[in-house]
């Protein structure tokens, strides 16, 4: 179809990346989707290519093959993972894996795609942050740090790219019922002997409950598809339930002590007799 726009989507085999890719395709975009687990091929106008965002050579091959199909009018970066664990017991390698995938993965893919977008005179870059990019949640420190890094990086990127006609958007989702447990391992040291065991169990049960009962991923995908159709896209788009919007607002305007009291009460419920 002539005039059809093309979007490259990372992390499109599961969760919000998959739903966003499907909604974009429904909206008429040619979608070139990347993930490690893909069998390469095309179905109904969706092209699937292998992509590991932690591996420069894999990114180079993805970009080469994708550019042969069609250069990107837009890039949507969803690839991500988290490791659940206390700050003390999450290992350095576990921190490194999360930062390498979530933050450096985006940096690497942007570095590969930016020359193409500059040469064609513009484009749109969408990066998946999270509510965790705006506030800390107990036992998600590696993930929270990676999303805070993305928030700071995106501000710099947006300022630098304006002259090239490239727009940047951060998507800050609240809990959505789509993510796979496969990408949420527990840190190896988190067992019953951990000094954090009781608080950890309480917090991870709450986190699991909130995701299982989270918002509809198709609605998020549809919102992103609608925004990408506009000439000008916003720099930040929070897509979250009313209480998560409120949590961010409260976090910004109330002091650290009140915030800690609210977040600890929500996530860390101790048994009465301890
Ligand atoms: N779900 C939520 O409630 C929620 C809330 C806030 C933010 N987010 C953000 O939304 C994005 C998607 O999360 P999700 O929970 O919806 O999905 P998910 O089910 O956790 O899926 C993660 C995706 O990332 C891909 N991925 C992981 N490591 C990769 C690597 N090294 N290279 C390439 N792809 C990689 C996976 O594909 P392969 O294994 O096939 O490579 C998979 O497609 C993430 O950035 C996450 O932080 C999600």
mmCIF file of N, CA and C in Angstrom, residues 168-221:
data_model
loop_
_atom_site.group_PDB
_atom_site.id
_atom_site.type_symbol
_atom_site.label_atom_id
_atom_site.label_comp_id
_atom_site.label_asym_id
_atom_site.label_seq_id
_atom_site.Cartn_x
_atom_site.Cartn_y
_atom_site.Cartn_z
ATOM 1 N N UNK A 168 10.245 12.896 20.328
ATOM 2 C CA UNK A 168 10.463 11.844 21.330
ATOM 3 C C UNK A 168 9.266 11.809 22.274
ATOM 4 N N UNK A 169 8.824 10.608 22.606
ATOM 5 C CA UNK A 169 7.728 10.476 23.579
ATOM 6 C C UNK A 169 8.054 9.382 24.600
ATOM 7 N N UNK A 170 7.825 9.709 25.863
ATOM 8 C CA UNK A 170 7.933 8.721 26.935
ATOM 9 C C UNK A 170 6.534 8.215 27.249
ATOM 10 N N UNK A 171 6.351 6.908 27.250
ATOM 11 C CA UNK A 171 5.080 6.344 27.713
ATOM 12 C C UNK A 171 5.305 5.845 29.139
ATOM 13 N N UNK A 172 4.435 6.275 30.050
ATOM 14 C CA UNK A 172 4.583 5.898 31.465
ATOM 15 C C UNK A 172 3.361 5.080 31.885
ATOM 16 N N UNK A 173 3.392 3.758 31.606
ATOM 17 C CA UNK A 173 2.221 2.953 31.955
ATOM 18 C C UNK A 173 2.172 2.661 33.460
ATOM 19 N N UNK A 174 0.943 2.610 33.967
ATOM 20 C CA UNK A 174 0.726 2.014 35.282
ATOM 21 C C UNK A 174 0.586 0.515 35.069
ATOM 22 N N UNK A 175 0.022 -0.187 36.057
ATOM 23 C CA UNK A 175 -0.091 -1.647 35.929
ATOM 24 C C UNK A 175 -1.054 -2.044 34.821
ATOM 25 N N UNK A 176 -0.595 -2.964 33.971
ATOM 26 C CA UNK A 176 -1.424 -3.524 32.905
ATOM 27 C C UNK A 176 -1.367 -5.045 32.998
ATOM 28 N N UNK A 177 -2.490 -5.695 32.715
ATOM 29 C CA UNK A 177 -2.557 -7.151 32.882
ATOM 30 C C UNK A 177 -2.068 -7.872 31.627
ATOM 31 N N UNK A 178 -0.812 -7.694 31.303
ATOM 32 C CA UNK A 178 -0.336 -8.307 30.066
ATOM 33 C C UNK A 178 1.047 -8.906 30.217
ATOM 34 N N UNK A 179 1.804 -8.369 31.128
ATOM 35 C CA UNK A 179 3.207 -8.774 31.229
ATOM 36 C C UNK A 179 3.336 -10.239 31.627
ATOM 37 N N UNK A 180 4.410 -10.863 31.153
ATOM 38 C CA UNK A 180 4.623 -12.274 31.456
ATOM 39 C C UNK A 180 5.573 -12.415 32.651
ATOM 40 N N UNK A 181 5.254 -13.391 33.551
ATOM 41 C CA UNK A 181 6.117 -13.653 34.720
ATOM 42 C C UNK A 181 7.527 -14.063 34.304
ATOM 43 N N UNK A 182 7.625 -14.553 33.062
ATOM 44 C CA UNK A 182 8.934 -14.969 32.518
ATOM 45 C C UNK A 182 9.961 -13.824 32.622
ATOM 46 N N UNK A 183 9.473 -12.587 32.515
ATOM 47 C CA UNK A 183 10.383 -11.427 32.510
ATOM 48 C C UNK A 183 10.448 -10.750 33.873
ATOM 49 N N UNK A 184 9.986 -11.483 34.935
ATOM 50 C CA UNK A 184 9.984 -10.916 36.283
ATOM 51 C C UNK A 184 10.599 -11.905 37.270
ATOM 52 N N UNK A 185 11.829 -12.365 37.044
ATOM 53 C CA UNK A 185 12.419 -13.341 37.972
ATOM 54 C C UNK A 185 12.693 -12.730 39.341
ATOM 55 N N UNK A 186 12.746 -13.609 40.351
ATOM 56 C CA UNK A 186 13.146 -13.174 41.687
ATOM 57 C C UNK A 186 14.674 -13.238 41.764
ATOM 58 N N UNK A 187 15.274 -12.307 42.465
ATOM 59 C CA UNK A 187 16.732 -12.344 42.657
ATOM 60 C C UNK A 187 17.093 -13.669 43.341
ATOM 61 N N UNK A 188 18.239 -14.219 42.946
ATOM 62 C CA UNK A 188 18.609 -15.556 43.425
ATOM 63 C C UNK A 188 18.648 -15.647 44.943
ATOM 64 N N UNK A 189 19.008 -14.545 45.605
ATOM 65 C CA UNK A 189 19.190 -14.604 47.073
ATOM 66 C C UNK A 189 17.877 -14.474 47.857
ATOM 67 N N UNK A 190 16.754 -14.243 47.161
ATOM 68 C CA UNK A 190 15.514 -14.003 47.899
ATOM 69 C C UNK A 190 14.877 -15.328 48.311
ATOM 70 N N UNK A 191 15.213 -15.800 49.516
ATOM 71 C CA UNK A 191 14.588 -17.023 50.013
ATOM 72 C C UNK A 191 14.052 -16.776 51.426
ATOM 73 N N UNK A 192 13.549 -17.841 52.070
ATOM 74 C CA UNK A 192 12.888 -17.637 53.366
ATOM 75 C C UNK A 192 13.847 -17.166 54.449
ATOM 76 N N UNK A 193 15.151 -17.400 54.252
ATOM 77 C CA UNK A 193 16.129 -16.969 55.264
ATOM 78 C C UNK A 193 16.453 -15.483 55.133
ATOM 79 N N UNK A 194 15.953 -14.854 54.088
ATOM 80 C CA UNK A 194 16.259 -13.430 53.894
ATOM 81 C C UNK A 194 15.702 -12.594 55.034
ATOM 82 N N UNK A 195 16.483 -11.616 55.519
ATOM 83 C CA UNK A 195 15.945 -10.734 56.571
ATOM 84 C C UNK A 195 14.760 -9.900 56.082
ATOM 85 N N UNK A 196 14.572 -9.865 54.756
ATOM 86 C CA UNK A 196 13.468 -9.079 54.181
ATOM 87 C C UNK A 196 12.274 -9.968 53.833
ATOM 88 N N UNK A 197 12.338 -11.282 54.188
ATOM 89 C CA UNK A 197 11.375 -12.254 53.644
ATOM 90 C C UNK A 197 9.921 -11.823 53.828
ATOM 91 N N UNK A 198 9.563 -11.376 55.034
ATOM 92 C CA UNK A 198 8.144 -11.068 55.281
ATOM 93 C C UNK A 198 7.698 -9.845 54.460
ATOM 94 N N UNK A 199 8.495 -8.786 54.501
ATOM 95 C CA UNK A 199 8.159 -7.579 53.739
ATOM 96 C C UNK A 199 8.148 -7.890 52.240
ATOM 97 N N UNK A 200 9.094 -8.723 51.838
ATOM 98 C CA UNK A 200 9.213 -9.075 50.408
ATOM 99 C C UNK A 200 7.976 -9.823 49.930
ATOM 100 N N UNK A 201 7.534 -10.787 50.744
ATOM 101 C CA UNK A 201 6.336 -11.559 50.363
ATOM 102 C C UNK A 201 5.123 -10.651 50.239
ATOM 103 N N UNK A 202 4.992 -9.739 51.199
ATOM 104 C CA UNK A 202 3.856 -8.820 51.184
ATOM 105 C C UNK A 202 3.903 -7.932 49.938
ATOM 106 N N UNK A 203 5.065 -7.360 49.664
ATOM 107 C CA UNK A 203 5.183 -6.426 48.530
ATOM 108 C C UNK A 203 5.000 -7.149 47.199
ATOM 109 N N UNK A 204 5.607 -8.325 47.052
ATOM 110 C CA UNK A 204 5.500 -9.012 45.753
ATOM 111 C C UNK A 204 4.065 -9.520 45.529
ATOM 112 N N UNK A 205 3.371 -9.893 46.613
ATOM 113 C CA UNK A 205 1.958 -10.303 46.458
ATOM 114 C C UNK A 205 1.135 -9.111 45.965
ATOM 115 N N UNK A 206 1.413 -7.917 46.520
ATOM 116 C CA UNK A 206 0.678 -6.710 46.101
ATOM 117 C C UNK A 206 1.006 -6.360 44.636
ATOM 118 N N UNK A 207 2.290 -6.449 44.299
ATOM 119 C CA UNK A 207 2.714 -6.142 42.919
ATOM 120 C C UNK A 207 2.021 -7.102 41.941
ATOM 121 N N UNK A 208 2.020 -8.393 42.302
ATOM 122 C CA UNK A 208 1.401 -9.413 41.450
ATOM 123 C C UNK A 208 -0.100 -9.136 41.306
ATOM 124 N N UNK A 209 -0.746 -8.812 42.430
ATOM 125 C CA UNK A 209 -2.191 -8.527 42.423
ATOM 126 C C UNK A 209 -2.485 -7.326 41.508
ATOM 127 N N UNK A 210 -1.678 -6.276 41.635
ATOM 128 C CA UNK A 210 -1.937 -5.054 40.862
ATOM 129 C C UNK A 210 -1.766 -5.295 39.363
ATOM 130 N N UNK A 211 -0.772 -6.114 39.000
ATOM 131 C CA UNK A 211 -0.589 -6.384 37.566
ATOM 132 C C UNK A 211 -1.700 -7.278 37.038
ATOM 133 N N UNK A 212 -2.050 -8.320 37.823
ATOM 134 C CA UNK A 212 -3.094 -9.248 37.376
ATOM 135 C C UNK A 212 -4.422 -8.518 37.177
ATOM 136 N N UNK A 213 -4.660 -7.518 38.024
ATOM 137 C CA UNK A 213 -5.918 -6.763 37.922
ATOM 138 C C UNK A 213 -5.712 -5.407 37.242
ATOM 139 N N UNK A 214 -4.657 -5.313 36.471
ATOM 140 C CA UNK A 214 -4.312 -4.024 35.864
ATOM 141 C C UNK A 214 -5.192 -3.656 34.679
ATOM 142 N N UNK A 215 -4.827 -2.558 34.023
ATOM 143 C CA UNK A 215 -5.623 -2.024 32.916
ATOM 144 C C UNK A 215 -5.482 -2.898 31.675
ATOM 145 N N UNK A 216 -6.358 -2.624 30.712
ATOM 146 C CA UNK A 216 -6.427 -3.408 29.476
ATOM 147 C C UNK A 216 -5.287 -3.005 28.519
ATOM 148 N N UNK A 217 -4.424 -3.937 28.129
ATOM 149 C CA UNK A 217 -3.290 -3.591 27.254
ATOM 150 C C UNK A 217 -3.709 -3.141 25.862
ATOM 151 N N UNK A 218 -4.880 -3.607 25.399
ATOM 152 C CA UNK A 218 -5.335 -3.182 24.057
ATOM 153 C C UNK A 218 -5.658 -1.704 24.043
ATOM 154 N N UNK A 219 -6.203 -1.217 25.167
ATOM 155 C CA UNK A 219 -6.557 0.217 25.232
ATOM 156 C C UNK A 219 -5.278 1.047 25.164
ATOM 157 N N UNK A 220 -4.242 0.580 25.883
ATOM 158 C CA UNK A 220 -2.948 1.291 25.811
ATOM 159 C C UNK A 220 -2.417 1.288 24.374
ATOM 160 N N UNK A 221 -2.447 0.112 23.729
ATOM 161 C CA UNK A 221 -1.943 0.014 22.354
ATOM 162 C C UNK A 221 -2.705 0.951 21.430
#
